[in-house]
């Protein structure tokens, strides 16, 4: 079934011929023969024979028919697969929670594997007590649960110069949205005792990249967490097991995984990941540093290049996601004509601070080509800009923080393409 | 943080937010005091003012030898980069070009970052295997390869480290966003916003998306 379903979907994607045939069959279908999937018992073995026992799969996996819903990478983006990126299949997901096994990965020295009993957290520097905590210690602190998006600063970075990758998994998939449980970083800092000159924190990972970032103390005392759980279960190894930093609304690089040390200081450290990387070069040769917040952004996940319209004309659902590092998403507008006219979409489900939001907009497709865009506005009043508006200020070489409006061109066969428009 | 007045407000708001979290009467008595040796083993970070630098030194010529043994297989004999591995030297004057070459010499603001990063994360695949003197020597060699020092007898040490300034230091600025028009309490255009929209760029022309012939379900042809 998997292969059949997949093959026919691919056959559809390959050519307009398949679409025309499919539509014709569908249209004629209203009037005729009995459906053997209803009338023929042999076509429905699940009705007659027993299924799997409850001990078949102690940790369940998705249906085999969903085997195409996986993280994917783009090999030419990086020199090596251990300091690299893969992408969340946004086009196949619904709601706002990203399944743990589909959360995109970004490592700089590969995914470290650390046994929980071997993990240590050091808190040192401008603190009253240079401290060491075990995971068992951390689990005894008061804990909180929060839902936040984690977006790589480089999400959509390959699109600065133009439309390049054909699918929202690739253009927007360096993001996941997860319900974290953990300890407020503030409580751990207070346990060690902050000294008066404390103004910055260095967070450091235990992996072979020794990932470090400088974070202003105010942010650490505000809403940062040392997270041990994601979506109810322990962190996945590739997400920093057994503990990672959660830095709500701020660029993903700062969410240090396999967290091993928190140093308190009076000045930032200007380490590699905040000088050579995660600084934003402008056209005049100057560069921005400490561009922490991820600005308001949205993308239509369906229809999109990997999720074409396959049902022909008629009722059609536009679905997408929006988020902002500066608050909640207040509104999302959708256009089908490339921005001549906009309609307010429905925010579907929870609207949480610095979290992904789901939006939907239903319309009656007449089969004419579409230019689809979404435009999000956050509770800080920021409106998602066009790519031209961003390029006018930043040029095309800043790599990071591309939160521009995305356009999908849908042709009369329902196929969608990544484009830029005037 | 003072450059971000809103962050002060954020912190105040956060205090209210955290009030909703479980309150602490005082310390919980969790964790233990770290020993000096433990702090020394993990606290290896270095700041631009030289805080954290270990005692030691290394010359350009020592660095050339260590670099050729430990680094050149990926970064090239002169830091020019092999295949797609990072280029470490050159690129000066290209930051305004269409395709800038961002290296230690052309882009990095502080020498401390070079020492810190090499010591904590390089060689790629065998991190923290270099001695402090080796890292001084490699750092000296990279300064020489980038024409920041021109004397091949140059010796870098914790004594003279902070005197070395990188050429691009002055070109970094703190985040000035928002840098595009924002519409606080104003309505963005909803109808008849422009005459028409015309496609100007297409991803299929580039055709660099993973092709998925075998497994992705994506076609770009």
Coordinates of C-alpha atoms in Angstrom, one line a residue:
Chain A
X1 CA 0.0 0.0 0.0
X2 CA 2.8 2.4 0.8
X3 CA 4.5 1.9 -2.5
X4 CA 1.2 2.1 -4.4
X5 CA 0.1 5.2 -2.7
X6 CA 3.5 6.8 -3.0
X7 CA 3.9 5.8 -6.7
X8 CA 0.6 7.2 -7.7
X9 CA 1.3 10.4 -5.8
X10 CA 4.6 10.7 -7.6
X11 CA 2.9 9.9 -10.9
X12 CA 0.6 12.8 -10.3
X13 CA 3.4 15.1 -9.4
X14 CA 5.3 14.2 -12.6
X15 CA 2.8 15.4 -15.1
X16 CA -0.3 17.2 -15.9
X17 CA -1.6 14.1 -17.7
X18 CA -2.0 12.3 -14.4
X19 CA -4.0 15.2 -13.0
X20 CA -6.4 15.4 -15.9
X21 CA -7.0 11.7 -15.8
X22 CA -7.5 11.8 -12.0
X23 CA -10.0 14.7 -12.2
X24 CA -12.0 13.0 -15.0
X25 CA -12.2 9.7 -13.0
X26 CA -13.3 11.6 -10.0
X27 CA -15.9 13.6 -11.8
X28 CA -17.4 10.5 -13.4
X29 CA -17.1 8.6 -10.2
X30 CA -20.2 10.2 -8.7
X31 CA -22.5 8.0 -10.8
X32 CA -21.2 4.5 -11.1
X33 CA -19.9 1.2 -10.0
X34 CA -19.8 -0.1 -6.4
X35 CA -16.6 0.6 -4.5
X36 CA -15.0 -2.8 -3.8
X37 CA -13.3 -1.2 -0.7
X38 CA -16.9 -1.2 0.6
X39 CA -18.6 -4.1 -1.1
X40 CA -15.8 -6.7 -1.3
X41 CA -14.7 -8.2 1.9
X42 CA -11.4 -9.5 0.4
X43 CA -10.4 -5.9 -0.2
X44 CA -10.8 -5.2 3.5
X45 CA -8.8 -7.9 5.3
X46 CA -8.6 -5.7 8.4
X47 CA -12.3 -6.2 8.9
X48 CA -12.0 -10.0 9.1
X49 CA -8.6 -10.8 10.6
X50 CA -6.9 -9.8 13.8
X51 CA -4.5 -6.9 13.9
X52 CA -1.3 -6.5 15.9
X53 CA -1.2 -7.5 19.6
X54 CA -0.6 -4.8 22.2
X55 CA 3.0 -6.0 22.8
X56 CA 4.0 -5.7 19.1
X57 CA 5.5 -2.2 19.5
X58 CA 6.4 -1.0 23.0
X59 CA 7.4 2.4 21.5
X60 CA 5.1 3.1 18.6
X61 CA 6.0 4.4 15.2
X62 CA 3.9 6.1 12.6
X63 CA 2.0 4.1 10.0
X64 CA 4.1 2.6 7.3
X65 CA 2.1 4.7 4.9
X66 CA 3.6 7.8 6.4
X67 CA 7.2 6.7 5.8
X68 CA 7.8 9.7 3.5
X69 CA 7.2 12.1 6.5
X70 CA 10.8 12.4 7.6
X71 CA 13.5 14.9 8.3
X72 CA 15.5 15.6 5.1
X73 CA 18.8 17.3 4.5
X74 CA 20.4 19.2 1.5
X75 CA 23.8 17.8 1.1
X76 CA 25.3 20.7 -0.7
X77 CA 24.6 23.2 2.1
X78 CA 27.5 22.1 4.3
X79 CA 30.9 20.5 4.1
X80 CA 30.2 17.7 6.5
X81 CA 27.1 15.9 7.9
X82 CA 28.1 16.3 11.5
X83 CA 28.2 20.0 11.4
X84 CA 25.1 20.4 9.4
X85 CA 21.3 20.8 9.3
X86 CA 18.2 18.9 8.4
X87 CA 14.7 20.0 8.0
X88 CA 11.3 19.4 9.6
X89 CA 8.6 18.2 7.2
X90 CA 6.3 21.2 7.8
X91 CA 4.3 20.4 4.7
X92 CA 3.0 17.2 6.2
X93 CA 2.3 18.4 9.8
X94 CA -0.8 20.0 11.3
X95 CA -1.6 21.8 14.5
X96 CA 1.3 23.5 16.4
X97 CA 3.2 20.6 18.1
X98 CA 6.1 19.1 16.2
X99 CA 6.5 15.3 16.8
X100 CA 9.8 14.7 18.6
X101 CA 11.2 12.4 15.9
X102 CA 10.6 15.0 13.2
X103 CA 12.1 18.0 15.0
X104 CA 14.9 19.4 12.7
X105 CA 18.5 18.9 13.9
X106 CA 21.4 21.3 13.8
X107 CA 24.7 20.1 15.2
X108 CA 28.2 21.5 15.1
X109 CA 30.0 18.4 16.3
X110 CA 27.4 15.7 15.8
X111 CA 24.7 14.5 18.2
X112 CA 26.4 13.7 21.5
X113 CA 25.2 10.7 23.6
X114 CA 25.4 11.3 27.3
X115 CA 24.0 8.9 30.0
X116 CA 22.0 10.8 32.5
X117 CA 24.2 9.6 35.3
X118 CA 27.2 11.0 33.6
X119 CA 25.8 14.5 33.1
X120 CA 27.0 17.4 35.2
X121 CA 26.0 21.1 35.2
X122 CA 28.6 23.5 36.5
X123 CA 27.6 27.1 37.4
X124 CA 30.6 29.3 37.9
X125 CA 32.0 32.8 37.5
X126 CA 30.3 35.7 39.4
X127 CA 28.3 33.5 41.7
X128 CA 28.4 33.1 45.5
X129 CA 29.1 29.3 45.2
X130 CA 31.0 27.7 42.2
X131 CA 28.5 24.9 41.9
X132 CA 28.0 21.4 40.4
X133 CA 24.6 19.9 39.9
X134 CA 23.7 16.4 38.8
X135 CA 20.6 15.6 36.8
X136 CA 19.0 14.3 40.0
X137 CA 19.6 17.7 41.6
X138 CA 18.0 19.5 38.6
X139 CA 15.0 17.3 38.8
X140 CA 14.4 18.5 42.4
X141 CA 14.0 22.1 41.4
X142 CA 10.5 23.5 40.9
X143 CA 9.6 22.9 37.3
X144 CA 7.5 24.6 34.7
X145 CA 6.0 23.7 31.3
X146 CA 6.0 26.0 28.3
X147 CA 5.4 25.7 24.6
X148 CA 7.9 27.5 22.3
X149 CA 9.2 27.5 18.8
X150 CA 12.9 27.0 18.2
X151 CA 13.9 28.5 14.8
X152 CA 17.4 28.3 13.5
X153 CA 18.8 31.8 12.7
X154 CA 19.6 30.5 9.2
X155 CA 16.0 29.3 8.5
X156 CA 15.2 30.6 5.0
X157 CA 18.8 31.8 4.7
X158 CA 19.3 30.2 1.3
X159 CA 16.4 32.3 -0.1
X160 CA 18.0 35.7 0.5
X161 CA 19.0 36.1 -3.2
X162 CA 16.0 34.6 -4.7
X163 CA 13.7 31.5 -4.8
X164 CA 16.0 28.5 -4.5
X165 CA 14.7 25.4 -2.7
X166 CA 11.3 24.0 -3.8
X167 CA 9.3 23.1 -0.7
X168 CA 8.5 24.7 2.7
X169 CA 10.4 21.8 4.4
X170 CA 13.6 23.3 2.9
X171 CA 12.7 27.0 2.9
X172 CA 11.2 27.1 6.4
X173 CA 11.8 23.7 8.0
X174 CA 14.7 24.7 10.4
X175 CA 12.0 25.1 13.1
X176 CA 10.1 23.0 15.6
X177 CA 7.6 23.8 18.2
X178 CA 7.6 21.7 21.3
X179 CA 6.1 21.7 24.8
X180 CA 9.1 21.8 27.2
X181 CA 9.3 20.9 30.8
X182 CA 12.2 22.2 32.8
X183 CA 13.6 24.4 35.5
X184 CA 13.7 28.2 35.2
X185 CA 17.3 29.1 34.7
X186 CA 16.7 31.9 37.2
X187 CA 16.2 29.3 40.0
X188 CA 19.5 27.6 39.2
X189 CA 21.4 30.9 39.1
X190 CA 19.8 32.0 42.4
X191 CA 20.8 28.7 43.9
X192 CA 24.4 29.5 43.1
X193 CA 23.9 33.1 44.1
X194 CA 24.4 36.0 41.7
X195 CA 27.1 38.6 42.5
X196 CA 26.5 42.3 41.9
X197 CA 28.5 42.8 38.7
X198 CA 26.7 39.9 37.0
X199 CA 25.4 41.0 33.6
X200 CA 26.0 38.2 31.1
X201 CA 25.8 34.4 31.1
X202 CA 27.9 32.1 29.0
X203 CA 26.1 28.9 28.2
X204 CA 28.3 26.0 27.1
X205 CA 27.5 22.5 25.6
X206 CA 29.3 19.3 26.4
X207 CA 29.5 18.2 22.8
X208 CA 32.7 18.2 20.6
X209 CA 31.8 21.6 19.3
X210 CA 31.9 23.0 22.8
X211 CA 29.1 25.3 21.7
X212 CA 29.1 28.6 23.6
X213 CA 26.9 31.7 23.5
X214 CA 26.7 34.9 25.5
X215 CA 23.3 35.7 26.8
X216 CA 22.3 38.8 28.7
X217 CA 21.5 38.1 32.3
X218 CA 18.1 39.8 32.0
X219 CA 17.0 37.2 29.5
X220 CA 18.2 34.4 31.7
X221 CA 16.3 35.7 34.6
X222 CA 13.2 36.2 32.5
X223 CA 12.0 33.1 30.7
X224 CA 15.0 30.8 29.9
X225 CA 14.7 27.2 31.0
X226 CA 17.0 24.2 31.6
X227 CA 14.7 21.7 29.8
X228 CA 14.7 18.0 30.5
X229 CA 11.5 17.0 28.7
X230 CA 10.0 17.7 25.3
X231 CA 6.4 16.9 24.4
X232 CA 6.1 14.9 27.7
X233 CA 9.1 12.6 27.3
X234 CA 12.8 13.1 27.9
X235 CA 14.7 15.1 25.3
X236 CA 15.8 13.2 22.3
X237 CA 19.6 12.8 22.1
X238 CA 19.8 15.0 19.0
X239 CA 17.9 17.7 20.9
X240 CA 20.4 17.8 23.8
X241 CA 19.6 14.8 26.1
X242 CA 19.6 15.0 29.0
X243 CA 19.3 18.8 29.3
X244 CA 19.3 21.8 27.0
X245 CA 18.8 25.5 27.3
X246 CA 15.4 27.0 26.1
X247 CA 15.7 30.6 25.1
X248 CA 12.1 31.6 24.1
X249 CA 11.8 33.7 21.0
X250 CA 15.6 33.9 20.3
X251 CA 17.6 32.3 17.6
X252 CA 18.1 28.6 17.8
X253 CA 21.8 28.6 18.1
X254 CA 21.5 30.0 21.7
X255 CA 19.5 27.0 22.8
X256 CA 22.6 25.2 23.9
X257 CA 22.2 21.4 23.8
X258 CA 23.9 18.9 26.1
X259 CA 24.3 21.9 28.5
X260 CA 27.2 21.4 30.8
X261 CA 28.1 24.8 32.1
X262 CA 26.7 28.2 32.9
X263 CA 29.3 30.9 33.6
X264 CA 28.2 34.3 34.9
X265 CA 30.3 37.3 33.9
X266 CA 30.2 41.1 33.5
X267 CA 30.9 41.2 29.7
X268 CA 30.0 39.1 26.7
X269 CA 32.5 36.6 25.5
X270 CA 32.3 37.3 21.7
X271 CA 32.8 33.6 20.9
X272 CA 32.9 32.0 17.5
X273 CA 29.1 31.5 17.3
X274 CA 28.5 35.2 17.9
X275 CA 31.3 36.7 15.8
X276 CA 32.2 34.5 12.8
X277 CA 28.7 33.0 12.8
X278 CA 25.3 34.5 13.8
X279 CA 26.4 38.0 12.9
X280 CA 24.6 39.5 10.0
X281 CA 26.7 41.1 7.2
X282 CA 25.2 44.2 5.5
X283 CA 25.9 45.5 2.0
X284 CA 28.2 48.2 3.3
X285 CA 30.5 45.7 4.9
X286 CA 29.5 46.3 8.5
X287 CA 27.8 43.5 10.4
X288 CA 25.2 43.3 13.1
X289 CA 25.9 41.3 16.2
X290 CA 23.6 40.0 19.0
X291 CA 20.6 39.8 16.6
X292 CA 18.8 37.5 19.1
X293 CA 15.1 37.8 18.5
X294 CA 13.4 35.9 15.7
X295 CA 11.0 38.3 14.1
X296 CA 7.4 37.6 13.1
X297 CA 7.1 35.1 10.3
X298 CA 4.7 32.7 8.6
X299 CA 4.5 30.3 5.7
X300 CA 1.7 28.4 4.0
X301 CA 2.4 24.7 4.4
X302 CA -0.4 23.5 2.1
X303 CA -0.7 24.0 -0.8
X304 CA 3.1 24.2 -1.2
X305 CA 5.6 22.6 -3.6
X306 CA 5.7 19.3 -1.7
X307 CA 1.9 19.4 -1.0
X308 CA 0.2 20.2 -4.3
X309 CA -3.6 20.5 -4.8
X310 CA -4.5 17.0 -6.0
X311 CA -8.3 17.2 -5.7
X312 CA -9.1 19.5 -8.5
X313 CA -11.2 22.6 -8.2
X314 CA -13.7 23.2 -5.5
X315 CA -13.4 23.5 -1.7
X316 CA -9.7 24.0 -0.8
X317 CA -8.0 24.5 2.5
X318 CA -5.0 26.8 2.9
X319 CA -3.1 25.9 6.0
X320 CA 0.0 27.3 7.5
X321 CA 2.1 28.3 10.5
X322 CA 3.1 31.6 12.0
X323 CA 5.3 32.6 14.9
X324 CA 7.0 35.6 16.5
X325 CA 9.9 35.9 19.0
X326 CA 8.4 39.1 20.3
X327 CA 5.1 37.7 21.6
X328 CA 2.0 36.0 20.2
X329 CA 0.7 36.1 16.6
X330 CA -2.3 38.5 16.5
X331 CA -3.4 38.1 12.9
X332 CA -2.4 36.2 9.7
X333 CA -3.6 37.5 6.3
X334 CA -3.7 35.3 3.3
X335 CA -3.7 36.3 -0.4
X336 CA -4.4 34.1 -3.4
X337 CA -3.6 36.8 -6.0
X338 CA 0.0 37.7 -5.0
X339 CA -0.9 40.5 -2.6
X340 CA -3.5 42.5 -4.5
X341 CA -6.2 41.4 -2.0
X342 CA -5.8 39.9 1.4
X343 CA -8.2 38.0 3.7
X344 CA -7.8 37.4 7.4
X345 CA -7.2 33.7 8.2
X346 CA -8.4 31.9 11.2
X347 CA -6.0 31.2 14.0
X348 CA -6.7 27.5 14.8
X349 CA -5.9 26.2 18.3
X350 CA -3.8 27.7 21.1
X351 CA -2.2 31.1 20.7
X352 CA 0.8 31.0 23.1
X353 CA 3.7 33.4 23.7
X354 CA 6.7 32.8 21.4
X355 CA 5.0 29.7 20.0
X356 CA 4.0 28.5 16.6
X357 CA 0.4 29.3 15.7
X358 CA -1.7 27.4 13.1
X359 CA -3.8 29.3 10.7
X360 CA -6.4 28.1 8.2
X361 CA -8.3 29.7 5.3
X362 CA -10.8 27.9 3.2
X363 CA -11.8 29.0 -0.3
X364 CA -13.4 27.7 -3.5
X365 CA -10.7 27.1 -6.0
X366 CA -11.9 27.7 -9.6
X367 CA -8.8 26.1 -11.1
X368 CA -7.1 29.4 -12.1
X369 CA -3.4 29.8 -11.2
X370 CA -2.8 31.3 -7.8
X371 CA 0.0 33.3 -6.1
X372 CA -0.3 32.3 -2.5
X373 CA 1.2 34.4 0.4
X374 CA 0.7 34.7 4.1
X375 CA 1.5 37.8 6.2
X376 CA 1.6 37.6 10.0
X377 CA 1.3 40.4 12.5
X378 CA 2.5 39.9 16.1
X379 CA 1.2 41.3 19.4
X380 CA 4.1 43.8 19.3
X381 CA 2.5 45.2 16.2
X382 CA 5.2 44.0 13.8
X383 CA 4.0 43.1 10.3
X384 CA 5.9 40.4 8.4
X385 CA 7.8 42.2 5.7
X386 CA 8.4 41.4 2.0
X387 CA 11.8 40.0 1.0
X388 CA 12.4 43.2 -1.0
X389 CA 11.8 45.3 2.1
X390 CA 14.4 43.3 4.0
X391 CA 16.9 43.3 1.1
X392 CA 16.5 47.1 0.9
X393 CA 17.9 47.4 4.4
X394 CA 20.2 44.3 4.7
X395 CA 21.3 43.4 1.2
X396 CA 21.6 39.7 0.3
X397 CA 24.5 38.5 2.3
X398 CA 23.3 38.6 5.9
X399 CA 22.5 34.8 5.8
X400 CA 20.4 34.9 9.0
X401 CA 17.0 36.3 10.0
X402 CA 15.1 36.1 6.8
X403 CA 11.5 36.4 7.9
X404 CA 10.1 37.5 4.6
X405 CA 6.7 36.7 3.1
X406 CA 6.9 33.5 1.0
X407 CA 5.1 33.1 -2.3
X408 CA 3.9 29.8 -3.8
X409 CA 2.8 29.9 -7.5
X410 CA 0.1 27.3 -8.0
X411 CA -0.6 26.4 -11.6
X412 CA -3.9 25.2 -13.0
X413 CA -2.9 21.6 -12.4
X414 CA -2.5 22.3 -8.7
X415 CA 1.3 22.1 -8.7
X416 CA 3.0 24.7 -6.5
X417 CA 6.4 26.3 -7.0
X418 CA 8.6 28.6 -4.9
X419 CA 8.7 31.9 -6.6
X420 CA 9.3 35.6 -6.0
X421 CA 6.9 38.2 -7.4
X422 CA 6.8 41.9 -8.0
Chain B
X1 CA 21.1 45.6 28.0
X2 CA 20.7 49.3 28.4
X3 CA 20.8 49.4 24.7
X4 CA 17.6 47.6 24.8
X5 CA 15.2 49.6 26.9
X6 CA 12.4 47.1 26.1
X7 CA 14.5 44.4 27.7
X8 CA 14.3 46.1 31.1
X9 CA 10.6 46.2 30.6
X10 CA 10.6 42.5 29.6
X11 CA 12.5 41.7 32.8
X12 CA 9.9 43.5 34.8
X13 CA 7.1 41.7 33.0
X14 CA 9.0 38.5 33.6
X15 CA 9.1 39.0 37.3
X16 CA 5.4 39.0 37.2
X17 CA 5.3 36.0 35.0
X18 CA 7.7 34.1 37.2
X19 CA 5.7 35.0 40.3
X20 CA 3.2 32.5 38.9
X21 CA 5.9 29.9 39.0
X22 CA 6.6 28.1 42.2
X23 CA 8.1 30.6 44.7
X24 CA 11.3 30.0 46.5
X25 CA 11.8 31.1 50.1
X26 CA 15.5 30.9 49.7
X27 CA 18.2 28.4 48.5
X28 CA 17.0 24.8 48.2
X29 CA 20.3 23.5 49.2
X30 CA 20.7 21.6 46.0
X31 CA 24.0 20.8 44.2
X32 CA 27.4 21.1 45.8
X33 CA 30.5 23.3 45.7
X34 CA 32.7 22.7 42.6
X35 CA 36.4 22.0 43.3
X36 CA 39.1 24.3 41.9
X37 CA 40.3 21.4 39.6
X38 CA 36.7 20.9 38.3
X39 CA 36.3 24.6 37.4
X40 CA 39.8 24.7 35.9
X41 CA 39.0 21.6 33.7
X42 CA 35.8 23.0 32.2
X43 CA 36.2 26.8 32.4
X44 CA 38.5 27.3 29.4
X45 CA 36.7 30.2 27.8
X46 CA 38.5 33.4 26.8
X47 CA 37.3 36.9 26.4
X48 CA 38.5 39.8 24.2
X49 CA 40.2 41.4 27.2
X50 CA 42.3 38.3 27.6
X51 CA 40.4 37.0 30.6
X52 CA 40.9 33.2 30.7
X53 CA 44.1 33.0 28.7
X54 CA 46.4 30.3 29.9
X55 CA 50.2 30.9 30.3
X56 CA 52.1 29.9 27.3
X57 CA 53.5 30.9 23.9
X58 CA 54.0 29.8 20.3
X59 CA 55.8 31.2 17.3
X60 CA 54.7 31.5 13.6
X61 CA 57.1 28.9 12.5
X62 CA 56.0 26.5 15.3
X63 CA 52.5 27.2 14.2
X64 CA 53.2 26.4 10.6
X65 CA 54.4 23.0 11.6
X66 CA 51.5 22.2 13.9
X67 CA 49.1 23.5 11.3
X68 CA 50.5 21.4 8.5
X69 CA 50.2 18.3 10.8
X70 CA 46.8 19.0 12.4
X71 CA 44.9 21.4 10.3
X72 CA 46.0 21.6 6.7
X73 CA 44.2 18.5 5.5
X74 CA 40.9 20.4 5.7
X75 CA 41.9 24.1 5.8
X76 CA 44.8 23.9 3.3
X77 CA 48.5 24.7 3.9
X78 CA 47.8 28.4 3.9
X79 CA 44.3 28.4 5.4
X80 CA 42.8 28.6 2.0
X81 CA 40.4 25.7 2.6
X82 CA 40.2 22.3 0.9
X83 CA 37.1 21.5 -1.0
X84 CA 34.2 23.0 1.1
X85 CA 36.0 23.2 4.4
X86 CA 36.2 26.7 5.9
X87 CA 38.7 29.3 4.5
X88 CA 40.7 30.8 7.4
X89 CA 42.8 33.3 5.6
X90 CA 42.5 36.0 2.9
X91 CA 39.3 37.7 1.7
X92 CA 40.4 41.1 3.0
X93 CA 38.4 43.9 1.4
X94 CA 35.7 41.6 0.1
X95 CA 32.9 42.3 2.7
X96 CA 31.2 44.7 0.3
X97 CA 31.5 42.3 -2.6
X98 CA 28.6 40.3 -4.1
X99 CA 30.3 37.1 -2.8
X100 CA 32.2 38.2 0.4
X101 CA 35.0 35.9 1.7
X102 CA 34.6 36.0 5.5
X103 CA 37.8 34.8 7.2
X104 CA 39.6 35.3 10.5
X105 CA 41.6 38.1 8.8
X106 CA 38.8 39.7 6.8
X107 CA 35.9 39.4 9.3
X108 CA 36.6 38.2 12.8
X109 CA 36.6 41.0 15.3
X110 CA 38.7 39.5 18.1
X111 CA 41.8 37.3 18.3
X112 CA 40.5 35.8 21.6
X113 CA 37.8 34.0 19.6
X114 CA 40.5 32.3 17.5
X115 CA 42.3 30.9 20.5
X116 CA 39.1 30.0 22.3
X117 CA 37.5 28.2 19.4
X118 CA 40.6 26.2 18.3
X119 CA 41.2 25.1 21.9
X120 CA 37.6 24.0 22.5
X121 CA 36.6 22.6 19.2
X122 CA 39.5 21.8 16.8
X123 CA 40.8 19.7 15.2
X124 CA 37.3 18.7 14.0
X125 CA 36.7 15.2 15.3
X126 CA 39.5 15.4 17.9
X127 CA 38.6 18.4 20.0
X128 CA 40.7 19.6 23.0
X129 CA 43.7 17.5 22.0
X130 CA 46.1 20.5 21.4
X131 CA 48.4 21.9 24.1
X132 CA 48.0 25.5 25.1
X133 CA 51.4 26.3 23.4
X134 CA 50.2 24.5 20.2
X135 CA 47.1 26.8 20.2
X136 CA 49.3 29.9 20.7
X137 CA 51.5 28.7 17.8
X138 CA 48.5 28.0 15.4
X139 CA 47.0 31.3 16.3
X140 CA 50.3 33.1 15.6
X141 CA 50.5 31.3 12.2
X142 CA 46.9 32.3 11.3
X143 CA 47.8 35.9 12.2
X144 CA 50.7 35.6 9.8
X145 CA 48.7 33.9 7.1
X146 CA 46.2 36.8 7.4
X147 CA 48.9 39.5 7.2
X148 CA 47.9 40.8 10.7
X149 CA 51.5 40.2 11.7
X150 CA 54.2 40.3 9.0
X151 CA 57.2 39.1 11.0
X152 CA 57.7 35.3 10.6
X153 CA 59.7 35.4 13.9
X154 CA 56.6 36.6 15.8
X155 CA 55.9 34.8 19.0
X156 CA 52.4 35.0 20.5
X157 CA 51.9 34.6 24.2
X158 CA 49.5 35.4 27.0
X159 CA 51.7 38.5 27.7
X160 CA 51.3 40.2 24.3
X161 CA 48.0 38.6 23.2
X162 CA 45.7 41.5 24.1
X163 CA 47.9 43.9 22.1
X164 CA 46.9 42.3 18.8
X165 CA 43.8 43.9 17.3
X166 CA 41.9 42.4 14.4
X167 CA 41.3 44.6 11.3
X168 CA 37.5 44.3 11.2
X169 CA 36.8 44.9 14.9
X170 CA 35.2 48.3 14.3
X171 CA 32.7 47.1 11.8
X172 CA 30.3 45.2 14.2
X173 CA 27.3 46.9 15.6
X174 CA 24.6 45.9 18.1
X175 CA 21.2 44.8 16.6
X176 CA 19.3 47.9 15.4
X177 CA 16.0 46.1 14.6
X178 CA 13.2 46.8 13.9
X179 CA 14.7 47.9 10.6
X180 CA 11.6 47.6 8.3
X181 CA 8.4 49.6 8.6
X182 CA 6.1 48.3 11.3
X183 CA 2.4 49.0 11.6
X184 CA 1.7 49.3 15.3
X185 CA -2.0 50.0 15.7
X186 CA -2.4 50.6 12.0
X187 CA -4.1 48.5 9.4
X188 CA -1.9 47.1 6.6
X189 CA -3.5 47.2 3.1
X190 CA -6.2 44.5 2.6
X191 CA -7.8 45.3 -0.8
X192 CA -6.6 46.6 -4.2
X193 CA -3.1 46.8 -2.8
X194 CA -1.4 46.9 -6.2
X195 CA -2.3 46.6 -9.8
X196 CA -0.9 43.1 -10.4
X197 CA 1.7 40.6 -9.3
X198 CA 4.2 39.2 -11.7
X199 CA 6.6 36.3 -11.1
X200 CA 10.2 37.5 -11.1
X201 CA 12.2 34.4 -9.8
X202 CA 11.5 30.7 -9.8
X203 CA 13.1 27.9 -7.8
X204 CA 12.7 25.3 -10.6
X205 CA 15.1 27.2 -12.8
X206 CA 17.9 26.6 -10.2
X207 CA 16.9 23.0 -9.8
X208 CA 19.0 22.4 -6.6
X209 CA 16.3 20.9 -4.4
X210 CA 17.0 17.3 -3.4
X211 CA 15.4 15.5 -6.2
X212 CA 13.5 12.8 -4.4
X213 CA 13.5 10.4 -7.3
X214 CA 13.8 7.6 -4.9
X215 CA 12.4 8.8 -1.7
X216 CA 11.3 12.4 -1.3
X217 CA 8.1 12.7 -3.4
X218 CA 9.4 16.1 -4.7
X219 CA 10.0 16.9 -8.3
X220 CA 11.3 20.1 -9.5
X221 CA 11.4 19.4 -13.3

